[in-house]
PDB file of C-alpha atoms in Angstrom:
ATOM      1  CA  UNK B1347     134.598  87.439 133.913  1.00  0.00           C
ATOM      2  CA  UNK B1348     132.097  90.290 134.211  1.00  0.00           C
ATOM      3  CA  UNK B1349     134.476  92.547 132.283  1.00  0.00           C
ATOM      4  CA  UNK B1350     134.694  89.951 129.527  1.00  0.00           C
ATOM      5  CA  UNK B1351     130.910  89.727 129.277  1.00  0.00           C
ATOM      6  CA  UNK B1352     130.585  93.514 129.183  1.00  0.00           C
ATOM      7  CA  UNK B1353     133.299  93.697 126.544  1.00  0.00           C
ATOM      8  CA  UNK B1354     131.547  91.149 124.351  1.00  0.00           C
ATOM      9  CA  UNK B1355     128.263  92.973 124.801  1.00  0.00           C
ATOM     10  CA  UNK B1356     129.938  96.255 123.865  1.00  0.00           C
ATOM     11  CA  UNK B1357     131.397  94.794 120.667  1.00  0.00           C
ATOM     12  CA  UNK B1358     128.024  93.256 119.842  1.00  0.00           C
ATOM     13  CA  UNK B1359     126.323  96.626 120.212  1.00  0.00           C
ATOM     14  CA  UNK B1360     128.967  98.321 118.071  1.00  0.00           C
ATOM     15  CA  UNK B1361     128.493  95.652 115.425  1.00  0.00           C
ATOM     16  CA  UNK B1362     124.717  96.191 115.481  1.00  0.00           C
ATOM     17  CA  UNK B1363     125.171  99.943 115.073  1.00  0.00           C
ATOM     18  CA  UNK B1364     127.570  99.469 112.147  1.00  0.00           C
ATOM     19  CA  UNK B1365     125.220  96.996 110.464  1.00  0.00           C
ATOM     20  CA  UNK B1366     122.311  99.391 110.909  1.00  0.00           C
ATOM     21  CA  UNK B1367     124.275 102.317 109.450  1.00  0.00           C
ATOM     22  CA  UNK B1368     125.570 100.325 106.484  1.00  0.00           C
ATOM     23  CA  UNK B1369     122.192  98.751 105.751  1.00  0.00           C
ATOM     24  CA  UNK B1370     120.527 102.178 105.913  1.00  0.00           C
ATOM     25  CA  UNK B1371     123.103 103.627 103.522  1.00  0.00           C
ATOM     26  CA  UNK B1372     122.710 100.677 101.171  1.00  0.00           C
ATOM     27  CA  UNK B1373     118.918 100.982 101.297  1.00  0.00           C
ATOM     28  CA  UNK B1374     119.110 104.690 100.490  1.00  0.00           C
ATOM     29  CA  UNK B1375     121.467 103.973  97.609  1.00  0.00           C
ATOM     30  CA  UNK B1376     119.174 101.315  96.150  1.00  0.00           C
ATOM     31  CA  UNK B1377     116.110 103.558  96.421  1.00  0.00           C
ATOM     32  CA  UNK B1378     117.981 106.446  94.786  1.00  0.00           C
ATOM     33  CA  UNK B1379     119.288 104.322  91.915  1.00  0.00           C
ATOM     34  CA  UNK B1380     115.902 102.664  91.494  1.00  0.00           C
ATOM     35  CA  UNK B1381     114.199 106.050  91.322  1.00  0.00           C
ATOM     36  CA  UNK B1382     116.531 107.219  88.567  1.00  0.00           C
ATOM     37  CA  UNK B1383     116.244 103.962  86.604  1.00  0.00           C
ATOM     38  CA  UNK B1384     112.441 103.806  86.855  1.00  0.00           C
ATOM     39  CA  UNK B1385     112.199 107.422  85.709  1.00  0.00           C
ATOM     40  CA  UNK B1386     114.506 106.663  82.799  1.00  0.00           C
ATOM     41  CA  UNK B1387     112.296 103.718  81.841  1.00  0.00           C
ATOM     42  CA  UNK B1388     109.076 105.719  82.126  1.00  0.00           C
ATOM     43  CA  UNK B1389     110.520 108.755  80.356  1.00  0.00           C
ATOM     44  CA  UNK B1390     110.590 112.486  81.051  1.00  0.00           C
ATOM     45  CA  UNK B1391     108.145 115.240  80.240  1.00  0.00           C
ATOM     46  CA  UNK B1392     109.582 117.635  77.649  1.00  0.00           C
ATOM     47  CA  UNK B1393     108.764 120.621  79.838  1.00  0.00           C
ATOM     48  CA  UNK B1394     110.975 119.204  82.592  1.00  0.00           C
ATOM     49  CA  UNK B1395     113.784 118.260  80.217  1.00  0.00           C
ATOM     50  CA  UNK B1396     114.179 121.744  78.781  1.00  0.00           C
ATOM     51  CA  UNK B1397     113.404 123.670  81.969  1.00  0.00           C
ATOM     52  CA  UNK B1398     116.527 125.208  83.465  1.00  0.00           C
ATOM     53  CA  UNK B1399     116.620 125.767  87.231  1.00  0.00           C
ATOM     54  CA  UNK B1400     118.309 128.959  88.351  1.00  0.00           C
ATOM     55  CA  UNK B1401     119.680 128.056  91.773  1.00  0.00           C
ATOM     56  CA  UNK B1402     121.155 131.514  92.363  1.00  0.00           C
ATOM     57  CA  UNK B1403     117.920 133.425  91.887  1.00  0.00           C
ATOM     58  CA  UNK B1404     115.132 131.004  92.727  1.00  0.00           C
ATOM     59  CA  UNK B1405     111.880 131.841  94.491  1.00  0.00           C
ATOM     60  CA  UNK B1406     108.845 129.687  95.100  1.00  0.00           C
ATOM     61  CA  UNK B1407     105.420 130.899  96.195  1.00  0.00           C
ATOM     62  CA  UNK B1408     103.951 127.400  96.417  1.00  0.00           C
ATOM     63  CA  UNK B1409     105.309 126.469  99.846  1.00  0.00           C
ATOM     64  CA  UNK B1410     104.558 127.983 103.239  1.00  0.00           C
ATOM     65  CA  UNK B1411     108.144 127.919 104.522  1.00  0.00           C
ATOM     66  CA  UNK B1412     107.030 127.001 108.050  1.00  0.00           C
ATOM     67  CA  UNK B1413     109.607 124.225 108.354  1.00  0.00           C
ATOM     68  CA  UNK B1414     112.252 126.971 108.344  1.00  0.00           C
ATOM     69  CA  UNK B1415     111.046 128.018 111.788  1.00  0.00           C
ATOM     70  CA  UNK B1416     112.322 131.450 112.813  1.00  0.00           C
ATOM     71  CA  UNK B1417     114.658 131.638 109.822  1.00  0.00           C
ATOM     72  CA  UNK B1418     113.717 133.354 106.568  1.00  0.00           C
ATOM     73  CA  UNK B1419     112.547 131.410 103.545  1.00  0.00           C
ATOM     74  CA  UNK B1420     115.839 132.025 101.777  1.00  0.00           C
ATOM     75  CA  UNK B1421     116.508 130.972  98.209  1.00  0.00           C
ATOM     76  CA  UNK B1422     116.881 127.635  96.452  1.00  0.00           C
ATOM     77  CA  UNK B1423     116.314 124.498  98.550  1.00  0.00           C
ATOM     78  CA  UNK B1424     117.046 120.885  97.674  1.00  0.00           C
ATOM     79  CA  UNK B1425     113.578 119.918  98.857  1.00  0.00           C
ATOM     80  CA  UNK B1426     110.484 121.757 100.034  1.00  0.00           C
ATOM     81  CA  UNK B1427     107.488 120.641 102.053  1.00  0.00           C
ATOM     82  CA  UNK B1428     104.447 122.386 103.454  1.00  0.00           C
ATOM     83  CA  UNK B1429     102.867 122.008 106.863  1.00  0.00           C
ATOM     84  CA  UNK B1430      99.924 119.865 105.772  1.00  0.00           C
ATOM     85  CA  UNK B1431      98.475 116.608 107.075  1.00  0.00           C
ATOM     86  CA  UNK B1432      99.533 114.809 103.906  1.00  0.00           C
ATOM     87  CA  UNK B1433     103.212 115.283 104.739  1.00  0.00           C
ATOM     88  CA  UNK B1434     102.689 112.889 107.669  1.00  0.00           C
ATOM     89  CA  UNK B1435     101.262 110.292 105.289  1.00  0.00           C
ATOM     90  CA  UNK B1436     104.109 110.788 102.825  1.00  0.00           C
ATOM     91  CA  UNK B1437     106.810 110.476 105.469  1.00  0.00           C
ATOM     92  CA  UNK B1438     105.120 107.413 106.976  1.00  0.00           C
ATOM     93  CA  UNK B1439     105.009 105.694 103.586  1.00  0.00           C
ATOM     94  CA  UNK B1440     108.660 106.462 102.865  1.00  0.00           C
ATOM     95  CA  UNK B1441     109.867 105.289 106.282  1.00  0.00           C
ATOM     96  CA  UNK B1442     107.706 102.150 106.236  1.00  0.00           C
ATOM     97  CA  UNK B1443     108.845 100.919 102.840  1.00  0.00           C
ATOM     98  CA  UNK B1444     112.449 101.933 103.446  1.00  0.00           C
ATOM     99  CA  UNK B1445     112.548  99.851 106.617  1.00  0.00           C
ATOM    100  CA  UNK B1446     110.987  96.891 104.805  1.00  0.00           C
ATOM    101  CA  UNK B1447     113.706  97.118 102.167  1.00  0.00           C
ATOM    102  CA  UNK B1448     116.414  97.371 104.830  1.00  0.00           C
ATOM    103  CA  UNK B1449     115.131  94.258 106.589  1.00  0.00           C
ATOM    104  CA  UNK B1450     114.988  92.458 103.245  1.00  0.00           C
ATOM    105  CA  UNK B1451     118.623  93.311 102.539  1.00  0.00           C
ATOM    106  CA  UNK B1452     119.650  92.062 105.978  1.00  0.00           C
ATOM    107  CA  UNK B1453     117.870  88.758 105.332  1.00  0.00           C
ATOM    108  CA  UNK B1454     119.872  88.271 102.144  1.00  0.00           C
ATOM    109  CA  UNK B1455     123.282  89.625 103.168  1.00  0.00           C
ATOM    110  CA  UNK B1456     123.498  88.634 106.834  1.00  0.00           C
ATOM    111  CA  UNK B1457     121.501  85.403 106.806  1.00  0.00           C
ATOM    112  CA  UNK B1458     122.498  84.548 103.215  1.00  0.00           C
ATOM    113  CA  UNK B1459     118.946  83.642 102.279  1.00  0.00           C
ATOM    114  CA  UNK B1460     119.537  84.032  98.552  1.00  0.00           C
ATOM    115  CA  UNK B1461     116.233  82.477  97.532  1.00  0.00           C
ATOM    116  CA  UNK B1462     114.735  85.839  98.487  1.00  0.00           C
ATOM    117  CA  UNK B1463     116.336  87.320  95.378  1.00  0.00           C
ATOM    118  CA  UNK B1464     113.168  86.162  93.636  1.00  0.00           C
ATOM    119  CA  UNK B1465     111.470  89.051  95.417  1.00  0.00           C
ATOM    120  CA  UNK B1466     113.504  91.731  93.628  1.00  0.00           C
ATOM    121  CA  UNK B1467     110.854  92.320  90.917  1.00  0.00           C
ATOM    122  CA  UNK B1468     108.225  92.546  93.670  1.00  0.00           C
ATOM    123  CA  UNK B1469     110.291  95.152  95.477  1.00  0.00           C
ATOM    124  CA  UNK B1470     110.505  97.183  92.293  1.00  0.00           C
ATOM    125  CA  UNK B1471     106.734  96.954  91.794  1.00  0.00           C
ATOM    126  CA  UNK B1472     106.094  97.964  95.404  1.00  0.00           C
ATOM    127  CA  UNK B1473     108.348 100.994  95.261  1.00  0.00           C
ATOM    128  CA  UNK B1474     107.090 102.020  91.836  1.00  0.00           C
ATOM    129  CA  UNK B1475     103.529 101.932  93.127  1.00  0.00           C
ATOM    130  CA  UNK B1476     104.330 103.768  96.329  1.00  0.00           C
ATOM    131  CA  UNK B1477     106.315 106.437  94.507  1.00  0.00           C
ATOM    132  CA  UNK B1478     103.315 106.901  92.216  1.00  0.00           C
ATOM    133  CA  UNK B1479     101.008 107.306  95.222  1.00  0.00           C
ATOM    134  CA  UNK B1480     103.409 109.832  96.732  1.00  0.00           C
ATOM    135  CA  UNK B1481     103.301 111.833  93.507  1.00  0.00           C
ATOM    136  CA  UNK B1482      99.495 111.704  93.356  1.00  0.00           C
ATOM    137  CA  UNK B1483      99.245 112.951  96.937  1.00  0.00           C
ATOM    138  CA  UNK B1484     101.917 115.564  96.332  1.00  0.00           C
ATOM    139  CA  UNK B1485     100.076 116.781  93.213  1.00  0.00           C
ATOM    140  CA  UNK B1486      96.729 116.655  95.047  1.00  0.00           C
ATOM    141  CA  UNK B1487      95.449 114.354  92.315  1.00  0.00           C
ATOM    142  CA  UNK B1488      93.029 112.441  94.529  1.00  0.00           C
ATOM    143  CA  UNK B1489      90.277 111.395  92.143  1.00  0.00           C
ATOM    144  CA  UNK B1490      91.770 110.318  88.831  1.00  0.00           C
ATOM    145  CA  UNK B1491      94.198 107.462  89.546  1.00  0.00           C
ATOM    146  CA  UNK B1492      94.876 107.417  93.285  1.00  0.00           C
ATOM    147  CA  UNK B1493      92.306 104.749  94.200  1.00  0.00           C
ATOM    148  CA  UNK B1494      93.496 102.501  91.396  1.00  0.00           C
ATOM    149  CA  UNK B1495      97.111 102.767  92.499  1.00  0.00           C
ATOM    150  CA  UNK B1496      96.233 102.197  96.156  1.00  0.00           C
ATOM    151  CA  UNK B1497      94.461  98.974  95.147  1.00  0.00           C
ATOM    152  CA  UNK B1498      97.493  97.764  93.208  1.00  0.00           C
ATOM    153  CA  UNK B1499      99.961  98.814  95.908  1.00  0.00           C
ATOM    154  CA  UNK B1500      98.070  97.206  98.790  1.00  0.00           C
ATOM    155  CA  UNK B1501      97.500  93.941  96.958  1.00  0.00           C
ATOM    156  CA  UNK B1502     101.124  93.970  95.769  1.00  0.00           C
ATOM    157  CA  UNK B1503     102.289  94.375  99.354  1.00  0.00           C
ATOM    158  CA  UNK B1504     100.044  91.501 100.475  1.00  0.00           C
ATOM    159  CA  UNK B1505     101.250  89.034  97.863  1.00  0.00           C
ATOM    160  CA  UNK B1506     104.866  90.101  98.378  1.00  0.00           C
ATOM    161  CA  UNK B1507     104.545  89.162 102.041  1.00  0.00           C
ATOM    162  CA  UNK B1508     102.819  85.881 101.155  1.00  0.00           C
ATOM    163  CA  UNK B1509     105.489  85.005  98.603  1.00  0.00           C
ATOM    164  CA  UNK B1510     108.176  85.907 101.135  1.00  0.00           C
ATOM    165  CA  UNK B1511     106.639  83.503 103.652  1.00  0.00           C
ATOM    166  CA  UNK B1512     106.397  80.798 101.005  1.00  0.00           C
ATOM    167  CA  UNK B1513     110.069  81.195 100.133  1.00  0.00           C
ATOM    168  CA  UNK B1514     111.416  81.042 103.688  1.00  0.00           C
ATOM    169  CA  UNK B1515     109.395  77.944 104.634  1.00  0.00           C
ATOM    170  CA  UNK B1516     111.653  75.016 103.837  1.00  0.00           C
ATOM    171  CA  UNK B1517     108.981  72.338 103.922  1.00  0.00           C
ATOM    172  CA  UNK B1518     106.543  73.533 101.269  1.00  0.00           C
ATOM    173  CA  UNK B1519     103.864  71.162 102.542  1.00  0.00           C
ATOM    174  CA  UNK B1520     103.627  73.362 105.640  1.00  0.00           C
ATOM    175  CA  UNK B1521     102.667  76.414 103.594  1.00  0.00           C
ATOM    176  CA  UNK B1522      99.040  77.388 104.341  1.00  0.00           C
ATOM    177  CA  UNK B1523      97.173  76.285 101.248  1.00  0.00           C
ATOM    178  CA  UNK B1524      94.934  79.366 101.241  1.00  0.00           C
ATOM    179  CA  UNK B1525      97.984  81.626 100.946  1.00  0.00           C
ATOM    180  CA  UNK B1526      99.090  79.897  97.747  1.00  0.00           C
ATOM    181  CA  UNK B1527      95.629  80.266  96.219  1.00  0.00           C
ATOM    182  CA  UNK B1528      95.410  83.915  97.272  1.00  0.00           C
ATOM    183  CA  UNK B1529      98.854  84.547  95.802  1.00  0.00           C
ATOM    184  CA  UNK B1530      97.745  82.968  92.537  1.00  0.00           C
ATOM    185  CA  UNK B1531      94.448  84.855  92.354  1.00  0.00           C
ATOM    186  CA  UNK B1532      95.886  88.308  93.057  1.00  0.00           C
ATOM    187  CA  UNK B1533      98.885  87.815  90.755  1.00  0.00           C
ATOM    188  CA  UNK B1534      96.633  86.684  87.922  1.00  0.00           C
ATOM    189  CA  UNK B1535      94.232  89.558  88.606  1.00  0.00           C
ATOM    190  CA  UNK B1536      97.116  92.043  88.495  1.00  0.00           C
ATOM    191  CA  UNK B1537      98.094  90.844  85.036  1.00  0.00           C
ATOM    192  CA  UNK B1538      94.527  91.015  83.721  1.00  0.00           C
ATOM    193  CA  UNK B1539      93.934  94.502  85.117  1.00  0.00           C
ATOM    194  CA  UNK B1540      97.350  95.752  84.043  1.00  0.00           C
ATOM    195  CA  UNK B1541      96.868  94.721  80.434  1.00  0.00           C
ATOM    196  CA  UNK B1542      93.589  96.600  80.457  1.00  0.00           C
ATOM    197  CA  UNK B1543      95.078  99.870  81.689  1.00  0.00           C
ATOM    198  CA  UNK B1544      98.814 100.119  81.081  1.00  0.00           C
ATOM    199  CA  UNK B1545     100.205 102.135  78.213  1.00  0.00           C
ATOM    200  CA  UNK B1546     101.517  99.643  75.663  1.00  0.00           C
ATOM    201  CA  UNK B1547     103.776 102.307  74.178  1.00  0.00           C
ATOM    202  CA  UNK B1548     105.937 101.841  77.282  1.00  0.00           C
ATOM    203  CA  UNK B1549     106.514  98.128  76.858  1.00  0.00           C
ATOM    204  CA  UNK B1550     109.595  97.856  79.101  1.00  0.00           C
ATOM    205  CA  UNK B1551     107.862  99.550  82.011  1.00  0.00           C
ATOM    206  CA  UNK B1552     104.789  97.366  81.571  1.00  0.00           C
ATOM    207  CA  UNK B1553     106.825  94.164  81.663  1.00  0.00           C
ATOM    208  CA  UNK B1554     108.805  95.220  84.738  1.00  0.00           C
ATOM    209  CA  UNK B1555     105.580  95.954  86.613  1.00  0.00           C
ATOM    210  CA  UNK B1556     104.001  92.547  85.967  1.00  0.00           C
ATOM    211  CA  UNK B1557     107.242  90.561  86.155  1.00  0.00           C
ATOM    212  CA  UNK B1558     106.730  89.852  89.856  1.00  0.00           C
ATOM    213  CA  UNK B1559     103.247  88.478  89.157  1.00  0.00           C
ATOM    214  CA  UNK B1560     104.599  86.238  86.407  1.00  0.00           C
ATOM    215  CA  UNK B1561     107.270  84.906  88.780  1.00  0.00           C
ATOM    216  CA  UNK B1562     104.598  84.211  91.396  1.00  0.00           C
ATOM    217  CA  UNK B1563     102.472  82.265  88.922  1.00  0.00           C
ATOM    218  CA  UNK B1564     105.419  80.264  87.589  1.00  0.00           C
ATOM    219  CA  UNK B1565     106.541  79.405  91.127  1.00  0.00           C
ATOM    220  CA  UNK B1566     103.031  78.253  92.061  1.00  0.00           C
ATOM    221  CA  UNK B1567     102.712  76.090  88.950  1.00  0.00           C
ATOM    222  CA  UNK B1568     106.068  74.469  89.720  1.00  0.00           C
ATOM    223  CA  UNK B1569     104.939  73.719  93.283  1.00  0.00           C
ATOM    224  CA  UNK B1570     101.672  72.264  92.013  1.00  0.00           C
ATOM    225  CA  UNK B1571     103.704  69.918  89.841  1.00  0.00           C
ATOM    226  CA  UNK B1572     106.080  68.990  92.660  1.00  0.00           C
ATOM    227  CA  UNK B1573     103.399  68.613  95.344  1.00  0.00           C
ATOM    228  CA  UNK B1574     100.098  67.260  93.978  1.00  0.00           C
ATOM    229  CA  UNK B1575      98.492  67.633  97.416  1.00  0.00           C
ATOM    230  CA  UNK B1576      98.667  71.409  97.000  1.00  0.00           C
ATOM    231  CA  UNK B1577      96.462  71.364  93.923  1.00  0.00           C
ATOM    232  CA  UNK B1578      92.894  72.617  94.422  1.00  0.00           C
ATOM    233  CA  UNK B1579      89.843  70.465  93.820  1.00  0.00           C
ATOM    234  CA  UNK B1580      86.840  71.609  91.796  1.00  0.00           C
ATOM    235  CA  UNK B1581      85.005  73.051  94.793  1.00  0.00           C
ATOM    236  CA  UNK B1582      88.079  75.023  95.863  1.00  0.00           C
ATOM    237  CA  UNK B1583      88.537  76.348  92.335  1.00  0.00           C
ATOM    238  CA  UNK B1584      84.960  77.663  92.301  1.00  0.00           C
ATOM    239  CA  UNK B1585      85.418  79.318  95.700  1.00  0.00           C
ATOM    240  CA  UNK B1586      88.583  81.133  94.658  1.00  0.00           C
ATOM    241  CA  UNK B1587      87.118  82.102  91.308  1.00  0.00           C
ATOM    242  CA  UNK B1588      84.294  83.730  93.251  1.00  0.00           C
ATOM    243  CA  UNK B1589      86.837  85.568  95.429  1.00  0.00           C
ATOM    244  CA  UNK B1590      88.661  86.723  92.293  1.00  0.00           C
ATOM    245  CA  UNK B1591      85.374  87.955  90.836  1.00  0.00           C
ATOM    246  CA  UNK B1592      84.668  89.902  94.033  1.00  0.00           C
ATOM    247  CA  UNK B1593      88.098  91.548  93.908  1.00  0.00           C
ATOM    248  CA  UNK B1594      87.674  92.336  90.228  1.00  0.00           C
ATOM    249  CA  UNK B1595      84.218  93.828  90.840  1.00  0.00           C
ATOM    250  CA  UNK B1596      85.460  95.854  93.801  1.00  0.00           C
ATOM    251  CA  UNK B1597      88.220  97.309  91.668  1.00  0.00           C
ATOM    252  CA  UNK B1598      85.943  98.370  88.812  1.00  0.00           C
ATOM    253  CA  UNK B1599      83.230  99.701  91.121  1.00  0.00           C
ATOM    254  CA  UNK B1600      85.421 101.540  93.635  1.00  0.00           C
ATOM    255  CA  UNK B1601      88.990 101.855  92.367  1.00  0.00           C
ATOM    256  CA  UNK B1602      88.850 101.977  88.590  1.00  0.00           C
ATOM    257  CA  UNK B1603      91.385 104.112  86.757  1.00  0.00           C
ATOM    258  CA  UNK B1604      89.774 107.292  85.432  1.00  0.00           C
ATOM    259  CA  UNK B1605      91.172 109.626  82.797  1.00  0.00           C
TER     260      UNK B1605
END
């Protein structure tokens, strides 16, 4: 009997390891494909397109080489990083968002919670924003657009979590009413701010970035129609309009995009 229990526990552990490995591989694949697709949508700089990398005779004086330890700097590397405090931030961001994506995939594939597919545009927006922050930090571009992107990325992460909670709650009446209003306010604010700053020459990219906010707003409107008790009264509308005004003011005072 004990042997049977141990055997079942062993198989359960093996299954967990396999699921973790496969989900990690799948997550890495999605991030890699998403990175290529988003770059294709945004476009390439001509200098990068026509620049040829010589892998046989490549030197770089812009990295300290400390991660090589006692070994020499050598030649061409697939990736480089310097021993700076920002590398900790960059690695933390990558690991954090990668794990969130892995858990999201497990929710859909293992638990077959397919309603969460509505979060796919939000995932794209989150990773686009985080990849942009990583590039700003990597380029040491701290003052021009970093604060603006941090504002968008943090608020995007917040409403993604709220929308996730709204989707997994079966009885929509049990959804905290404040979370629906906050979801509405931030999503609407994203659209207003985005139209004021995004480059309209890149229409496809612009639409993909605000698609998650549009889905949030449409979902909320549908729920307001289905459940009248979720609709705000006049006093509540004024309160949340004031909150929206505070967020809008905070953005333009502290985080505004600067050329």
